[in-house]
Coordinates of C-alpha atoms in Angstrom, one line a residue:
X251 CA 0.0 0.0 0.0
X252 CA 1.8 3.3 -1.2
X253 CA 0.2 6.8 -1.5
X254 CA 0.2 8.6 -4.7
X255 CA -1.7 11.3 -3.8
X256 CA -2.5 13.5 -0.8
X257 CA -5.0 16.5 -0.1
X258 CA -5.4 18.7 2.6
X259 CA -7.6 21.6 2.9
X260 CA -8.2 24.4 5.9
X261 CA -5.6 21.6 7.7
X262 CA -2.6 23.0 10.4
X263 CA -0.5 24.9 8.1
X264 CA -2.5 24.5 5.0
X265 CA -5.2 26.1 3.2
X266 CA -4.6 23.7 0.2
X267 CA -2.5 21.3 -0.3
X268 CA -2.1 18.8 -2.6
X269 CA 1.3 16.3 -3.0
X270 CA 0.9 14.9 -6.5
X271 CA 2.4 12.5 -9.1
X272 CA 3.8 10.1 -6.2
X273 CA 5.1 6.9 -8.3
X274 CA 3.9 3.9 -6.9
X275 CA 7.0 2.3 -6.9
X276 CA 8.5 5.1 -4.3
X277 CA 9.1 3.3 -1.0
X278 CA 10.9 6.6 0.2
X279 CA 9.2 9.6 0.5
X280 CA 11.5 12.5 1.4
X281 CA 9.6 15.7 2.7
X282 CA 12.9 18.3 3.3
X283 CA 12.3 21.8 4.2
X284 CA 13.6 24.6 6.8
X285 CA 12.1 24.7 10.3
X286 CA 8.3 25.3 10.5
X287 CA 7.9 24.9 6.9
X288 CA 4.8 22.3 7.2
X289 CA 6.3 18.3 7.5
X290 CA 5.3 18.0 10.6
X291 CA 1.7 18.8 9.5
X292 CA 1.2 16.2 7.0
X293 CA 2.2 13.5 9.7
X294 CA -0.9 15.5 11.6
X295 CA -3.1 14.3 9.2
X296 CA -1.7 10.8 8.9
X297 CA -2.4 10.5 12.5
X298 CA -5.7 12.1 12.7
X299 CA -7.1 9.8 9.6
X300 CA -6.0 6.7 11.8
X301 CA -9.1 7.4 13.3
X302 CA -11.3 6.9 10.8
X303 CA -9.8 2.9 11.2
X304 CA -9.8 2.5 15.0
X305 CA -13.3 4.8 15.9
X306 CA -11.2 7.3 18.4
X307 CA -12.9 10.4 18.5
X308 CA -10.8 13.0 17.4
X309 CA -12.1 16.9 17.4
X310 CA -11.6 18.4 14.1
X311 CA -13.1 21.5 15.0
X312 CA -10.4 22.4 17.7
X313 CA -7.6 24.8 17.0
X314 CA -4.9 22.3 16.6
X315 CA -6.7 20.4 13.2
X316 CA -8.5 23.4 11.7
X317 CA -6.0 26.4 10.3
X318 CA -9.6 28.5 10.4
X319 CA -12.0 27.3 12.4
X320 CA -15.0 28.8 10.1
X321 CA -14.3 26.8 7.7
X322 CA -14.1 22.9 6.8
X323 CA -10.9 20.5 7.1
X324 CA -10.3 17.8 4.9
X325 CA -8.0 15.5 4.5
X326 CA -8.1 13.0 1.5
X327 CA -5.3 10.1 0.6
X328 CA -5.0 7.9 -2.7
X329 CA -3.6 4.6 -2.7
X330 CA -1.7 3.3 -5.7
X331 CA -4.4 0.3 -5.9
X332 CA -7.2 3.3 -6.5
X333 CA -8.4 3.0 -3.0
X334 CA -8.6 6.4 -0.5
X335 CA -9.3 7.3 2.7
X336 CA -10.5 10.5 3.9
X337 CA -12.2 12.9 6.2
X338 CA -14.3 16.1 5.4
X339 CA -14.4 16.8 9.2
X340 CA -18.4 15.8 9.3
X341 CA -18.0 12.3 8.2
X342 CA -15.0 10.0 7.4
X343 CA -14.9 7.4 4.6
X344 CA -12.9 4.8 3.3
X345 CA -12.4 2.7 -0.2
X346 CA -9.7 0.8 1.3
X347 CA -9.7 -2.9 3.0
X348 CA -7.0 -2.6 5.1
X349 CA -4.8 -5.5 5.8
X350 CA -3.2 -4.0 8.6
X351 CA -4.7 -3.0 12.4
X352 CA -3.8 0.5 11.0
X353 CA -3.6 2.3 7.1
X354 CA -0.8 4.4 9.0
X355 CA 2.0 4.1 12.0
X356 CA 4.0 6.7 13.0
X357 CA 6.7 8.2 15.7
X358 CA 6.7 11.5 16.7
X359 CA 9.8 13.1 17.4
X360 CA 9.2 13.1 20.7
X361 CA 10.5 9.7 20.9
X362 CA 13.7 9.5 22.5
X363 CA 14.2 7.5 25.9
X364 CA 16.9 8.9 28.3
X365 CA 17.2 5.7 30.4
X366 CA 15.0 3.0 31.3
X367 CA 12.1 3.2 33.8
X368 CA 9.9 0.1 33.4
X369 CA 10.6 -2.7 36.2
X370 CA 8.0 -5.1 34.9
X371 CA 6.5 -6.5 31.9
X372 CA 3.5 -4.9 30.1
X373 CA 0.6 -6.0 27.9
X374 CA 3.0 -7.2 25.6
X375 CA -0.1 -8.5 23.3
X376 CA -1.9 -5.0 23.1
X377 CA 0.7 -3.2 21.2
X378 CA -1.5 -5.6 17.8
X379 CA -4.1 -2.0 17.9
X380 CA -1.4 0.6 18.5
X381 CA -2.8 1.4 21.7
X382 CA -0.1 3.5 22.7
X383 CA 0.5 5.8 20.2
X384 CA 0.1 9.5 21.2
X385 CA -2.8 11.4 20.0
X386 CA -0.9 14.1 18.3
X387 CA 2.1 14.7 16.4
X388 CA 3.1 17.1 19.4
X389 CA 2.8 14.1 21.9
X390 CA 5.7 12.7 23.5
X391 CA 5.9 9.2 21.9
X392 CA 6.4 6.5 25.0
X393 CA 6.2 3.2 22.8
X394 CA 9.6 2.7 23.3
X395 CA 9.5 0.1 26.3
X396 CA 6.6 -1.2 25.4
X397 CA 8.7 -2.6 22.1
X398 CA 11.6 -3.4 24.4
X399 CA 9.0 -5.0 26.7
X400 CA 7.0 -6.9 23.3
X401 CA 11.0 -8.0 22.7
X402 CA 12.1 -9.9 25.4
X403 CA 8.7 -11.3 26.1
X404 CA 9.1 -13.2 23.1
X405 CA 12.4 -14.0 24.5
X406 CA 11.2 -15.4 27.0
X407 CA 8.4 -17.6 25.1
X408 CA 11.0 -18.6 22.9
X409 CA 13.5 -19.8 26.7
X410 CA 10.3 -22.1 27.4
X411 CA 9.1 -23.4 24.2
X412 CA 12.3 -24.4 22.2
X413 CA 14.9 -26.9 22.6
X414 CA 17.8 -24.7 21.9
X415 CA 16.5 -21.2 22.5
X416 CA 20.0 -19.6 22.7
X417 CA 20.3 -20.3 18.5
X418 CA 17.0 -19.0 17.5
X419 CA 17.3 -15.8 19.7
X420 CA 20.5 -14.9 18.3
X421 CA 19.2 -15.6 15.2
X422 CA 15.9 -14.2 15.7
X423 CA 16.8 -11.4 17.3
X424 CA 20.4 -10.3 18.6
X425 CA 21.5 -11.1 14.6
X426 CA 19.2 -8.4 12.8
X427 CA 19.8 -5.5 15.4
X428 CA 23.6 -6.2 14.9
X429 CA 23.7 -6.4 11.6
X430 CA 21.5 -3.1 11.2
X431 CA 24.0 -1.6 13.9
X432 CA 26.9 -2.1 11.9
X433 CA 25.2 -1.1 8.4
X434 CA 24.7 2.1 10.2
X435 CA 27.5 2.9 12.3
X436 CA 30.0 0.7 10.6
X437 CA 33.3 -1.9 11.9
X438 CA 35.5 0.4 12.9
X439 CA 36.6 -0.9 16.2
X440 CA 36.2 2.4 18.0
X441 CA 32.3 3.4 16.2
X442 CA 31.1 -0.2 16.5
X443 CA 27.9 -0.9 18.6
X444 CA 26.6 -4.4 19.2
X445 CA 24.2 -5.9 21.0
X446 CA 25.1 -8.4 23.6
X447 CA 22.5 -9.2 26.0
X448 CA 19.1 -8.3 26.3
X449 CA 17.0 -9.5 29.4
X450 CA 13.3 -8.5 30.2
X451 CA 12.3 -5.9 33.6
X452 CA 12.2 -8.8 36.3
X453 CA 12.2 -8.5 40.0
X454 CA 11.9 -5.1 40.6
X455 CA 15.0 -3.9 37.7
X456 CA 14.6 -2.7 34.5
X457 CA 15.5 -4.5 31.4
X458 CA 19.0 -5.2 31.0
X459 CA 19.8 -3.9 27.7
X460 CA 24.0 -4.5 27.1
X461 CA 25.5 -3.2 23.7
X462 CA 29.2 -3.7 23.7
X463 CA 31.8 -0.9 22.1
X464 CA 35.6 -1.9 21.8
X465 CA 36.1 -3.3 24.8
X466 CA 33.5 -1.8 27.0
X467 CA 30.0 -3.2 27.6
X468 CA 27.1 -0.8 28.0
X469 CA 24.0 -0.3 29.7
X470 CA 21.3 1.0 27.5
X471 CA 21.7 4.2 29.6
X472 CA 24.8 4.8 28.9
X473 CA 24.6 4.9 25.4
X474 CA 24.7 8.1 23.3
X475 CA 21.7 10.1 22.0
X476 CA 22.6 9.4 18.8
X477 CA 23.0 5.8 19.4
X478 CA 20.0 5.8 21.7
X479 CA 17.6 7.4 18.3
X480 CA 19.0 4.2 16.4
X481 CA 18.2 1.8 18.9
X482 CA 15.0 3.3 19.3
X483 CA 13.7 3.2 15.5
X484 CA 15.7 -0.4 15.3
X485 CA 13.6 -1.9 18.5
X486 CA 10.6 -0.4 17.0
X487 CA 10.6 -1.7 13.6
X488 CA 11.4 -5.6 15.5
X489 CA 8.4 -5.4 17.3
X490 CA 5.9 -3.6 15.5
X491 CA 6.6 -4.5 11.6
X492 CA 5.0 -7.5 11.5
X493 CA 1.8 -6.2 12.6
X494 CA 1.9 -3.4 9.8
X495 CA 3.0 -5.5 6.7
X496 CA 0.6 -3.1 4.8
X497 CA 1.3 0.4 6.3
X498 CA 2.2 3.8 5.6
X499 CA 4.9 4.4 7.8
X500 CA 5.7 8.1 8.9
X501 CA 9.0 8.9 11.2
X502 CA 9.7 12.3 11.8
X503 CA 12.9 13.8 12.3
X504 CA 14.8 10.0 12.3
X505 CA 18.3 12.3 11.5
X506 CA 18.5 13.7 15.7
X507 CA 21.7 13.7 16.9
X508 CA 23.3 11.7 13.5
X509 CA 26.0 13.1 11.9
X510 CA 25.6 13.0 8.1
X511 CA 27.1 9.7 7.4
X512 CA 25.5 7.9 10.1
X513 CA 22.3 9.8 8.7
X514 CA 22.8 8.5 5.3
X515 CA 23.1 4.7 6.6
X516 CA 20.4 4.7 9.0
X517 CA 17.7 6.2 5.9
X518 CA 19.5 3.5 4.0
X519 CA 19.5 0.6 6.3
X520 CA 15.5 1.3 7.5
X521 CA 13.7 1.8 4.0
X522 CA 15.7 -1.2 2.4
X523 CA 15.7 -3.4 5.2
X524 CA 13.3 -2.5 8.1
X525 CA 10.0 -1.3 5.8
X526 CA 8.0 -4.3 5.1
X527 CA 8.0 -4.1 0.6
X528 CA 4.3 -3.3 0.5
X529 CA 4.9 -0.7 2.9
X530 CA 5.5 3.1 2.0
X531 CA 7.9 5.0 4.5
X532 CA 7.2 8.7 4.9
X533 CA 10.2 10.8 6.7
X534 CA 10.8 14.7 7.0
X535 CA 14.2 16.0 7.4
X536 CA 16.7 19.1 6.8
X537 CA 19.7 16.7 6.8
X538 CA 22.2 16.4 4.3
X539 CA 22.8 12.9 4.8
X540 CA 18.9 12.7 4.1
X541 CA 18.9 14.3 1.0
X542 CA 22.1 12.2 -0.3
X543 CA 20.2 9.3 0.0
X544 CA 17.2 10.4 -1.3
X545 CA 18.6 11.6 -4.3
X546 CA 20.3 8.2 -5.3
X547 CA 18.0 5.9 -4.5
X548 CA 15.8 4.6 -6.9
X549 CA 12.7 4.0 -4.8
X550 CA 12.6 7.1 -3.5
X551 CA 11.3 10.5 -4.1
X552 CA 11.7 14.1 -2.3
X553 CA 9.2 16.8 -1.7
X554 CA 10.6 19.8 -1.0
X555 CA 8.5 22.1 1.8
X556 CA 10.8 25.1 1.9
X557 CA 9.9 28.7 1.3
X558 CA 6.2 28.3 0.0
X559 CA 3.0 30.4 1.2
X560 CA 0.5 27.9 2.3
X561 CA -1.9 30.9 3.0
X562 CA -2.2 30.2 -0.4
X563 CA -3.2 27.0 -2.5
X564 CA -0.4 24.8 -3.3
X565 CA 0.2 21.7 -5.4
X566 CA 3.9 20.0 -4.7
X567 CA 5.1 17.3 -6.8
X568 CA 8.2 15.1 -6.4
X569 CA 11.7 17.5 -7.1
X570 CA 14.1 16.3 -10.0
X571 CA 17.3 14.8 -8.4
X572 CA 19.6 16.6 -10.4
X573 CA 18.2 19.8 -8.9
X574 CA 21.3 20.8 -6.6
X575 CA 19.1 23.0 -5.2
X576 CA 17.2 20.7 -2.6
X577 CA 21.2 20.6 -1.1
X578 CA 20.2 24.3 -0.1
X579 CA 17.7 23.5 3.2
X580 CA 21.3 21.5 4.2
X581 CA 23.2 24.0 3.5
X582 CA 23.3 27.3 2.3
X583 CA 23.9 28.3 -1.4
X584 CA 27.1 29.9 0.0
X585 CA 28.4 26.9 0.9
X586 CA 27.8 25.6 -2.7
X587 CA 31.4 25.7 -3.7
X588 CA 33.0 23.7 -1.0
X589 CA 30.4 21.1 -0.8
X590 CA 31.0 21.0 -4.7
X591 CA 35.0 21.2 -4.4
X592 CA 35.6 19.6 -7.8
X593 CA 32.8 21.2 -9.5
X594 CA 32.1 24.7 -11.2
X595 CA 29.1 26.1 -9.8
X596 CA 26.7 28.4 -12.2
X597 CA 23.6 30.5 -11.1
X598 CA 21.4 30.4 -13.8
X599 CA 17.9 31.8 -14.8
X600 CA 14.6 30.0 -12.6
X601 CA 13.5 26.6 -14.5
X602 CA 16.6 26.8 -17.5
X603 CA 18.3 24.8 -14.5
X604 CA 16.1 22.0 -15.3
X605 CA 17.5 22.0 -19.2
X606 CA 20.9 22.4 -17.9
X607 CA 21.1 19.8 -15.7
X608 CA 20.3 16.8 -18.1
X609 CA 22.8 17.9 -20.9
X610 CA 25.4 16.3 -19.2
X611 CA 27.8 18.7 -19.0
X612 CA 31.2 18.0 -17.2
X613 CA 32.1 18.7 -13.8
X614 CA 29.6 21.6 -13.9
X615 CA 26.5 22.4 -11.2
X616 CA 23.2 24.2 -12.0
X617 CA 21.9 26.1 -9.3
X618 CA 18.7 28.2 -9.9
X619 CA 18.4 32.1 -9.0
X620 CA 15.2 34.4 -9.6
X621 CA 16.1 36.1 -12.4
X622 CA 18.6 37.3 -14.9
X623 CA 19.3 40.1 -12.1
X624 CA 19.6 37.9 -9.5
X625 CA 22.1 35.7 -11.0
X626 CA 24.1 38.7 -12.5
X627 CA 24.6 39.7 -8.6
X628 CA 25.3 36.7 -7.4
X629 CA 28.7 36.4 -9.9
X630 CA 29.3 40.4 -9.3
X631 CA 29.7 39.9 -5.2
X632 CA 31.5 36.8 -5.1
X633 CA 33.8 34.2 -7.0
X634 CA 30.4 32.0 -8.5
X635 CA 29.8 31.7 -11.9
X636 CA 27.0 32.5 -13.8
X637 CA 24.9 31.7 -17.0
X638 CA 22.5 34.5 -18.7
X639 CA 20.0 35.1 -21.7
X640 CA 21.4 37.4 -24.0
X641 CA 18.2 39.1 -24.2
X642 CA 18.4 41.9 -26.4
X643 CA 22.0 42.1 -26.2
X644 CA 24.4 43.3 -29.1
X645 CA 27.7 41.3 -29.6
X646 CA 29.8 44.6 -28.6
X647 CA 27.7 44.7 -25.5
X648 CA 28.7 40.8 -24.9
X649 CA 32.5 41.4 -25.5
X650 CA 32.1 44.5 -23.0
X651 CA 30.1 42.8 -20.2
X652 CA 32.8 39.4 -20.2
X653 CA 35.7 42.0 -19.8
X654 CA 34.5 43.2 -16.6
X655 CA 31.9 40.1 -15.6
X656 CA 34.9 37.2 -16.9
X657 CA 32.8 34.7 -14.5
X658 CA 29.1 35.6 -16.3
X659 CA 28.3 33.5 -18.9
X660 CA 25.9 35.0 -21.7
X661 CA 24.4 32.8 -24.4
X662 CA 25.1 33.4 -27.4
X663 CA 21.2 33.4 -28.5
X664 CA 18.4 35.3 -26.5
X665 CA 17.2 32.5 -24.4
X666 CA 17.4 28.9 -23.8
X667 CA 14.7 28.5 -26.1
X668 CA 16.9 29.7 -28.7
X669 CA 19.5 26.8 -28.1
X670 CA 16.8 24.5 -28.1
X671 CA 15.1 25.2 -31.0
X672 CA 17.8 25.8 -33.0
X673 CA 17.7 24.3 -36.6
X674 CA 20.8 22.9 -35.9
X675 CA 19.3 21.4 -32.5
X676 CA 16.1 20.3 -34.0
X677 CA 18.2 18.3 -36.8
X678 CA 20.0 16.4 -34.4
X679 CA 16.9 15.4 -32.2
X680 CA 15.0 14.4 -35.1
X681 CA 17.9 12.6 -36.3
X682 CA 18.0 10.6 -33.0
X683 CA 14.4 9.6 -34.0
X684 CA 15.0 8.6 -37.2
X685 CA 12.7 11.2 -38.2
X686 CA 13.1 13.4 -41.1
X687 CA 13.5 17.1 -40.6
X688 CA 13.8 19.8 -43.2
X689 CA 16.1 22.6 -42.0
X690 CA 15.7 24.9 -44.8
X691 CA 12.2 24.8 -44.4
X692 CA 12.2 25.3 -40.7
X693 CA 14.3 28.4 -41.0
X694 CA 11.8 30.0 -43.8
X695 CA 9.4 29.5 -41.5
X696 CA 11.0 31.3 -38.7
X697 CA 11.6 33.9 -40.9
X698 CA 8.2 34.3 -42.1
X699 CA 7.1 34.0 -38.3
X700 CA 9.6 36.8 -37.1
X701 CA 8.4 39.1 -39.8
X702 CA 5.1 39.4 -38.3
X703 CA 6.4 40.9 -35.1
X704 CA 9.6 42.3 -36.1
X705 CA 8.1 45.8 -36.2
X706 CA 6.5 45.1 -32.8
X707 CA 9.3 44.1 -31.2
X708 CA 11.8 47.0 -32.6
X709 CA 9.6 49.1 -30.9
X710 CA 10.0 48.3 -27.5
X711 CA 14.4 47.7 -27.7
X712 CA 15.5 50.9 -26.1
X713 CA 12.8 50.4 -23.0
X714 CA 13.4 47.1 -22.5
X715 CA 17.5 47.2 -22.3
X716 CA 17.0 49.6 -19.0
X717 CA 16.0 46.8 -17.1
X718 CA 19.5 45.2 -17.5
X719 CA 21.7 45.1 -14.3
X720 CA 25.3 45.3 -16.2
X721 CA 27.8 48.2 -15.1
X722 CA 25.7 49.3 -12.9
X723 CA 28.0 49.8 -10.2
X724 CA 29.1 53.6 -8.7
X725 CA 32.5 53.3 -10.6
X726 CA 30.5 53.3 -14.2
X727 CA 28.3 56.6 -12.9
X728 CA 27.6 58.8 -15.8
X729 CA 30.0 56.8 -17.9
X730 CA 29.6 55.1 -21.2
X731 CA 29.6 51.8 -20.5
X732 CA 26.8 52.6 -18.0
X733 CA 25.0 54.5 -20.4
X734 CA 24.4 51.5 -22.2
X735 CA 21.4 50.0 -20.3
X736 CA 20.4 54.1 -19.4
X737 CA 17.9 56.4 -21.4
X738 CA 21.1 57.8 -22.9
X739 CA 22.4 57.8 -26.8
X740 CA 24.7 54.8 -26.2
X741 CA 21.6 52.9 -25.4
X742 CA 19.5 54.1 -28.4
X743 CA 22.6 53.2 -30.6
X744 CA 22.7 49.4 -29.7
X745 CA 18.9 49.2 -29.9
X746 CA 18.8 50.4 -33.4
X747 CA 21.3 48.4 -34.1
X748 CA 20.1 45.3 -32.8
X749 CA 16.4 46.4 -34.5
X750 CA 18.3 46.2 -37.9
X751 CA 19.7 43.0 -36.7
X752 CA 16.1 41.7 -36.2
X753 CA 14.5 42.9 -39.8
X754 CA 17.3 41.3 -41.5
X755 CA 16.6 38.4 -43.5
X756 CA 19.9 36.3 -42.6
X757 CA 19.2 33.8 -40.0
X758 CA 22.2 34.4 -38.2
X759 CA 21.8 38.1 -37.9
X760 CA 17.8 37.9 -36.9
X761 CA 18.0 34.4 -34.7
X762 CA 20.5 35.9 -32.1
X763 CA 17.7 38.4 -30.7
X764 CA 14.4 37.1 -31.1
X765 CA 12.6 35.7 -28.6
X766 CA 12.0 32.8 -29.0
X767 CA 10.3 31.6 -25.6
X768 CA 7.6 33.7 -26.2
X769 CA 7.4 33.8 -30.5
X770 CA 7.5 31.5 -33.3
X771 CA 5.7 29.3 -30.9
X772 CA 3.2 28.0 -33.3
X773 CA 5.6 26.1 -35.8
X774 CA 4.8 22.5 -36.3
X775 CA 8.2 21.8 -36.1
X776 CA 9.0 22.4 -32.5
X777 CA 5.2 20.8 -30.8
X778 CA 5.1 18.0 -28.2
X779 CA 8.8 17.5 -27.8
X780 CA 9.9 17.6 -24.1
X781 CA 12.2 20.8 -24.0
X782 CA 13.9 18.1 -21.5
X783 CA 14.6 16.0 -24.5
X784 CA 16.3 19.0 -26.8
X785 CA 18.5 19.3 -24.2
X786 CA 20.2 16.2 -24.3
X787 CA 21.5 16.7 -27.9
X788 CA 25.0 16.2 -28.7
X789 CA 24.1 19.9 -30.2
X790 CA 23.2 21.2 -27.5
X791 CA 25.7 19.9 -25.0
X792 CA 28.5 20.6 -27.6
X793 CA 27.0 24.6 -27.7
X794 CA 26.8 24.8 -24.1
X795 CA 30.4 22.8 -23.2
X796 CA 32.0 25.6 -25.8
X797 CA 30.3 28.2 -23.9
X798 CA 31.5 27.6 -20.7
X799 CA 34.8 26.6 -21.5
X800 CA 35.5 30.6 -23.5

């Protein structure tokens, strides 16, 4: 059972929500995001829709569910069988036939266990309903005994009903926890943690739970708190797993206290060896170890939560993993560089990252800025490097901006678009199709196209070149470099110049300022192909790989 879509309305943090385009084959889902950006919310509504299986009454109309309490919550989740569960907040339905005592189990992060307290056994049979789970996702979680307590119950069952009960409990038992321990905090004589001993709360003591490191032996207690989180989610998944073989799992904040290769391992270790296969695990993290994971695993997906207004509806869908930028709620695009030591790191324009980053260019990083401003101050401030449109540039304007800007890139055609729908371009992808493609044609028809607007867009030159950033510093005041991109002559020059450019009937001449994101936009020749595709031409990565390297 795996989600592939979620909506929330009026609910906690969100007026509308909605997570879409979930593959039913991820087994990871990833939710990254700063502090307070809304994870913690969705596991809200996991919880509260675990009442519409187990008949709790929970009161939607309180302040903690409902984001305005005039108005409706609702929470509604698809399964990847076409099932779904939901609430409106006045009556709760389900499509699903769950297999499992709950559609959803989850820890809060409110989990941790300083040292042990318990000096008897429990119901070790009642933890089958998920009795103990707290109400809300602000609730401290206390199921921790009671796993450690389920644990060595069966221990003990297995003392009195086997012949050689020493084999099977290793087996059973000690075996998995120290195989998970070392996949997580690896051989090393000095990091290694195993489990040695583990002996139910009898006779007034609590459980005896004995790891050995090097050549000390350790009392639960005594452990770390990163060591203790590990243990925790381990112990948990023993007991409780095979009683949710058909579950949507949801940990929150599993990365405390980890450092980010231990982080790495543990996200590793429990989604490929701890969640049961028809099970979905749902985790929310700032971590970079997290995200590292994440983005190389194929079963997984991430959904970044970071810097949205959810006063305002909102539809998230999984991120791209070549997108450097979900590194960023890890660490800060300012540490870029150092995390990407072998790497040249460009600042380019909003979504031409996307094209970027699937041309396979070497050793090279696409990070996405606002704007064309936004990326030309990035480069201008520091030692990053940067890729612009050319806009309506003129190739004396070019040659000036890369003698003062040698780190800003400028394409050599006005935008992305340009490179990708270049004859040239075009030729090659249809050529990987074994498609025919006449390039002659195309060209008179984006000549005839460009001759309908040419006038139009001639016009409007001179205005449009003041919004450019370049020499805008003091130290060009009044001067003519400056006077470039002001309502001055040197500005009127270039625009005229780049106008003649544009009415010319040379494709060379017109092609390097017309726009063609936003013209020619009709012709048959460039519908229904993936800009995602153009951009893996051996055209296009040659263009762009000569570009960078000037």
């Amino acid at each position: 059972m795996r989600i592939t879509k979620l909506e929330l309305k009026n609910f906690k943090r969100f007026t509308d929500l909605r997570i879409e385009h979930i593959p039913p084959q991820a087994k990871l889902v990833l939710l990254i995001g700063s502090n307070g950006s809304g994870k913690s919310s969705v596991f809200d509504a996991f919880q509260y829709l675990n009442s519409i299986k187990d008949g709790k009454s929970r009161d939607v109309q309180s302040n903690y569910f409902r984001k305005n309490i005039d108005a409706i919550t609702e929470a509604l989740v698809f399964f990847d069988d076409g099932s779904k569960v939901g609430t409106n907040g006045k009556a709760n339905f389900s499509t699903q036939s769950f297999h499992t005592s709950s559609p959803f189990y989850g820890r809060t992060s409110f989990r941790q266990l300083s040292r042990l307290t318990k000096t008897s056994l429990g119901n070790i049979g009642s933890i089958q309903s998920d009795f103990d789970r707290p109400d809300f996702f602000i609730d401290r979680d206390n199921r921790f005994e009671n796993d450690i307590d389920h644990i060595t119950g069966n221990i003990l069952k297995e003392v009195f009903q086997l012949q050689n009960p020493a084999q099977v409990i290793s087996e059973k038992y000690i075996n998995p926890i120290n195989r998970a321990l070392e996949n997580i905090f690896g051989h090393a004589n000095g990091t290694k943690l195993s489990l040695v001993e583990i002996i139910p709360p009898l006779e007034g003591k609590v459980a005896q739970v004995i790891f050995k490191k090097g050549t000390s032996t350790i009392h639960y207690d005594l452990l770390s708190a990163g060591e203790k989180e590990v243990f925790n989610v381990i112990s948990n998944l023993m007991s409780r797993r095979d009683l949710f073989q058909e579950t949507i799992y949801f940990f929150d904040e599993m990365d405390l206290h980890l450092n980010t290769k231990i982080q790495y391992n543990l996200l590793k270790e429990i989604t490929e060896n701890w969640i049961p296969e028809k099970s979905q695990l749902w985790t929310a993290s700032h971590s970079l170890g997290f995200i590292e994971y994440a983005k190389h695993a194929d079963q997984a997906i991430i959904i970044d939560f970071d810097d949205y207004d959810f006063d305002q509806p909102k539809v998230l869908t999984p991120e791209a993993k070549d997108n450097p930028d979900i590194y960023e709620i890890a660490v800060g695009k300012e540490f870029l560089s150092s995390l990407f030591r072998s790497m040249d790191v460009y600042f380019v324009e909003n979504k031409d990252q996307d094209y970027y980053a699937v041309a396979g260019i070497d050793k090279a990083v696409f990070v996405a800025e606002k704007d064309r401003n936004s990326v030309f101050h990035k480069v201008r401030s520091g030692t990053f490097k940067g890729i612009v449109d050319r806009d309506y540039l003129s190739d004396e304007d070019i040659e000036l901006i890369k003698a003062q800007y040698p780190n800003l890139f400028v394409l050599p055609y006005y935008s992305i678009e340009n490179l990708l729908y270049h004859p040239a371009n075009l030729a090659d992808y249809y050529k990987g199709k074994n498609q025919s493609f006449d390039k002659g044609q195309y060209i008179d028809d984006l000549r005839t196209a460009k001759d309908e607007v040419v006038e139009r867009l001639a016009y409007t030159l001179a205005t449009k070149r003041l919004e450019y950033p370049y020499f805008g510093e003091p130290e060009f005041l009044a001067k003519p470099l400056q006077n470039r991109f002001k309502n001055k002559q040197e500005n009127f020059d270039q625009a005229e110049f780049i106008g003649s450019s544009l009415k010319s009937s040379n494709f060379e001449d017109f092609y390097k300022n017309l726009p063609m994101k936003s013209y020619c936009t009709h012709l048959q020749q460039r519908q229904n192909i993936p800009k995602s595709d153009l951009a893996k031409t051996k055209w296009f990565h040659k263009t762009m790989s000569t570009l960078l390297q000037k």
